[in-house]
Coordinates of C-alpha atoms in Angstrom, one line a residue:
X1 CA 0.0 0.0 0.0
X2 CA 1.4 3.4 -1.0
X3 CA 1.2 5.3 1.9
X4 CA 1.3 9.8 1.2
X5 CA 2.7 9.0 -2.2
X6 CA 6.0 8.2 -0.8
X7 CA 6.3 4.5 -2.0
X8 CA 6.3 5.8 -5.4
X9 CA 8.8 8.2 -5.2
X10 CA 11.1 5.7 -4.5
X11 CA 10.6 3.7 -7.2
X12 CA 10.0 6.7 -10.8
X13 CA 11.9 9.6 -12.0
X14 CA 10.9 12.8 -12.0
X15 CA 11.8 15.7 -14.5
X16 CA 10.6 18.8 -15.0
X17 CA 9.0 18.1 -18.5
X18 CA 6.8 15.6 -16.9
X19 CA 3.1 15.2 -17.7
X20 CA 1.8 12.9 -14.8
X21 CA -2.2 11.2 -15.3
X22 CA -2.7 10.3 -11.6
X23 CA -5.5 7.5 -12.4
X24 CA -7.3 7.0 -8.8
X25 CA -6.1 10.1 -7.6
X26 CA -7.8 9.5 -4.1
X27 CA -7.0 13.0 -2.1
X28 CA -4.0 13.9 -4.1
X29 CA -1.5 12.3 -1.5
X30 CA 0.9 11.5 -5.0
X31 CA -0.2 14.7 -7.2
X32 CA 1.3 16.7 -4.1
X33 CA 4.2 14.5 -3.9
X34 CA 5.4 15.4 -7.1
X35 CA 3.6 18.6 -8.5
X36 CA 6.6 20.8 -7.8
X37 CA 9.2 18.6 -9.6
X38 CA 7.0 18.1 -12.4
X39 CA 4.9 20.5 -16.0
X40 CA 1.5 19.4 -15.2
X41 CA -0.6 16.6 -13.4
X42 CA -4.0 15.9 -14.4
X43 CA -5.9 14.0 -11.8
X44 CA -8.6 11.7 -12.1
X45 CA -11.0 10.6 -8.8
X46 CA -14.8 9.8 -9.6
X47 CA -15.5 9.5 -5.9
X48 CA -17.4 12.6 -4.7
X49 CA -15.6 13.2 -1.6
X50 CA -12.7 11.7 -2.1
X51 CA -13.0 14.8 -5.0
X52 CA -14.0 17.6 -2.5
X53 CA -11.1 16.8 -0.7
X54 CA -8.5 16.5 -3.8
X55 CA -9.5 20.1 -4.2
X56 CA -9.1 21.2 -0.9
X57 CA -5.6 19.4 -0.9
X58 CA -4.7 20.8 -3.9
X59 CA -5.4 24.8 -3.3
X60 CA -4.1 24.5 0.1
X61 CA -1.1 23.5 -1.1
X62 CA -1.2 25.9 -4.3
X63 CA -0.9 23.0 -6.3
X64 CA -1.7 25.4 -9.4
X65 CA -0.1 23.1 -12.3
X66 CA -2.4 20.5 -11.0
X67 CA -5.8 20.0 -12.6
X68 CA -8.9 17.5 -10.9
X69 CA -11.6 16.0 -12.7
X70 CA -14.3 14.2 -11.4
X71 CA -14.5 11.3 -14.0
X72 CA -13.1 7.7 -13.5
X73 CA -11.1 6.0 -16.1
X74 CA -12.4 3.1 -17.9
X75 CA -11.3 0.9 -21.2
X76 CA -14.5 1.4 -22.9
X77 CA -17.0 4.3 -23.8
X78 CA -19.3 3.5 -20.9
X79 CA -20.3 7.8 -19.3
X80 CA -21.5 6.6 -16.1
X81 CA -20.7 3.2 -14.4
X82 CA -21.4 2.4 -10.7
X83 CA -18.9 3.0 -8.5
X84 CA -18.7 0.7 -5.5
X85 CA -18.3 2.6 -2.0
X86 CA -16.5 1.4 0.7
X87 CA -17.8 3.2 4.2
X88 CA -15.0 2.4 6.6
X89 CA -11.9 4.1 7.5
X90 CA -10.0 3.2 4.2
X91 CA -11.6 6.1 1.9
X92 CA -9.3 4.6 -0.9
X93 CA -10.6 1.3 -1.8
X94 CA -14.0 2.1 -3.6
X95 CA -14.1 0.1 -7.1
X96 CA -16.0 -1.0 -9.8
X97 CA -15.9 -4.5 -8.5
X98 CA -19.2 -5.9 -7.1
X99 CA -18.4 -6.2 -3.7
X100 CA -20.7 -7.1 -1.2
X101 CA -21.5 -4.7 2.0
X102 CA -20.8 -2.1 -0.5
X103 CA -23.4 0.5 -1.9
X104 CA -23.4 1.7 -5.3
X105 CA -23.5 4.8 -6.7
X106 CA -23.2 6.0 -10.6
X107 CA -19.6 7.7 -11.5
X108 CA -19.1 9.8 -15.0
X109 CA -16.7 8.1 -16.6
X110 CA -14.1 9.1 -19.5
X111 CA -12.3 6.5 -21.9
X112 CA -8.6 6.0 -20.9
X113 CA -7.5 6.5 -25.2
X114 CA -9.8 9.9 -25.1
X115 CA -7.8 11.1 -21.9
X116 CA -4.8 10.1 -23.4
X117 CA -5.1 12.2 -26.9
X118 CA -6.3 15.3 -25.0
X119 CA -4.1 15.3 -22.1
X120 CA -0.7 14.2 -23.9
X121 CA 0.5 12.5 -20.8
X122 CA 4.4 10.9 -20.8
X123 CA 3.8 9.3 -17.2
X124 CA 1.1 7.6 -15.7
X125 CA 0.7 6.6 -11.7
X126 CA -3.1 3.9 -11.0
X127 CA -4.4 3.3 -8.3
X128 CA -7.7 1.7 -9.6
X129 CA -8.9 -1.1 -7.3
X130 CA -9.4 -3.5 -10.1
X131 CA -9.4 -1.8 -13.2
X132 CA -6.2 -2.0 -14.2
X133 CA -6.2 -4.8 -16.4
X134 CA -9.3 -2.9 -18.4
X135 CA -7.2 0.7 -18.6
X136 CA -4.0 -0.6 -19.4
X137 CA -5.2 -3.3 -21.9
X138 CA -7.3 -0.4 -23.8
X139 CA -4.4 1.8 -24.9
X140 CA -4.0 1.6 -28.2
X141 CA -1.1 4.6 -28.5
X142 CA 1.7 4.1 -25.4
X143 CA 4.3 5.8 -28.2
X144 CA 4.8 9.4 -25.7
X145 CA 4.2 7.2 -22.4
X146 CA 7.6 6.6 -20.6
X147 CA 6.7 5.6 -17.5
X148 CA 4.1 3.5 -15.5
X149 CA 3.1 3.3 -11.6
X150 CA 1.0 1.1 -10.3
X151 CA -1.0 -0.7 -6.9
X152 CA -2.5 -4.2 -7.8
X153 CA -3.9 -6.1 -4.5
X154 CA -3.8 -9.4 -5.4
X155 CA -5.8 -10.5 -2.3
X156 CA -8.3 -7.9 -2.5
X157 CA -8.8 -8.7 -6.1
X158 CA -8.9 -12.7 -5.8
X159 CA -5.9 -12.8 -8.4
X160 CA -4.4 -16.3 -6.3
X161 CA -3.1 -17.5 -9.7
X162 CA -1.8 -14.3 -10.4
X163 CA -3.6 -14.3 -13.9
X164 CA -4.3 -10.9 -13.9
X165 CA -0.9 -9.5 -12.5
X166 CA 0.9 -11.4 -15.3
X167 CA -1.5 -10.0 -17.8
X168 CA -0.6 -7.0 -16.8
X169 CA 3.6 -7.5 -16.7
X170 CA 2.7 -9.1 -20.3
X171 CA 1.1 -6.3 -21.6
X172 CA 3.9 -3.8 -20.2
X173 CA 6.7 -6.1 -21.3
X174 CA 4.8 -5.8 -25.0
X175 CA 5.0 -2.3 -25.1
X176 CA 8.9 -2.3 -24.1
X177 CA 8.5 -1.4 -20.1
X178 CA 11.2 -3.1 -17.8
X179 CA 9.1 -4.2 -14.6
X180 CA 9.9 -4.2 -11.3
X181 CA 7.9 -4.6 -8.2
X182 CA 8.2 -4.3 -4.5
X183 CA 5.9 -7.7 -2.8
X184 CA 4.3 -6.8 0.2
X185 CA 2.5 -9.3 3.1
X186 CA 2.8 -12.8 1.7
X187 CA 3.1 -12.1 -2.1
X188 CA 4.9 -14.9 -3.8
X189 CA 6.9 -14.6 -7.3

């Protein structure tokens, strides 16, 4: 778990051409982390508070070459999609995934190719809770993307065989990314 953004400081580079899509930007723990070593950072958290406070986060801290939107990311065209809220402690782990306990709530959504051609990004950072297979499989143009950064729970998303993890290392390795990853609990190789 990436804790304040600092986990993933340790592990990308940082220049001041960057263009940073923060995909499950959550309360802008990462876009603050990196907005003053970095162009621009266009963050993207359909959850309506978690939103409210992004914004707060992000003028407090004068974050002015980072811009929110309100929209999830998603592979296909869907607009709206229900979002699954989680109502403990952990305001980060709503998802798309039917999860039970959960209520469900419609998000607007924006297709990850669309953001992609608008926004021009050369780095991206997700933090999806179980869309990352369906993002990263749906880019069809990865020619100006240098760098990706990404969570993937495989408890929390039933991936025991590791299927979709190794999807998504195959995928990456297909586009030319070197991998590396840090395990955490019991997370075999």
């Amino acid at each position: 778990e990436n804790f304040g953004g600092k986990q993933y400081l340790k592990k990308i580079t940082l220049t001041p051409e960057d263009l940073w899509l923060d995909l499950g930007a959550h309360i802008g723990a990462f876009a603050i982390s990196i907005f003053k070593s970095v162009s621009e950072v266009w963050c993207f958290e359909p959850q309506p508070d978690n939103f409210r406070l992004l914004e707060k986060n992000l003028a407090k801290n004068k974050a002015t070459n980072v811009t929110a939107y309100p929209h999830a990311a998603v592979g296909n065209q869907d607009k709206t999609r229900p979002l699954n809220s989680h109502h403990g402690k952990n305001t980060g782990s709503h998802s798309f995934l039917p999860i039970r306990g959960r209520t469900s709530k419609p998000v607007t959504c924006q297709n990850i190719n669309d953001i992609i051609e608008d926004l021009k990004p050369n780095k991206i950072k997700l933090d999806v809770e179980g869309a990352e297979v369906e993002i990263l499989s749906a880019i069809t143009d990865w020619s100006d993307i240098e760098e990706v950064i990404m969570e993937f729970h495989l408890e929390q998303l039933k991936d025991i065989n590791r299927e979709m993890f190794d999807s998504i290392l195959m995928l990456l390795h297909g586009e030319g990314f070197s991998t590396d990853f840090t395990p955490v609990n019991n997370f075999k190789r």
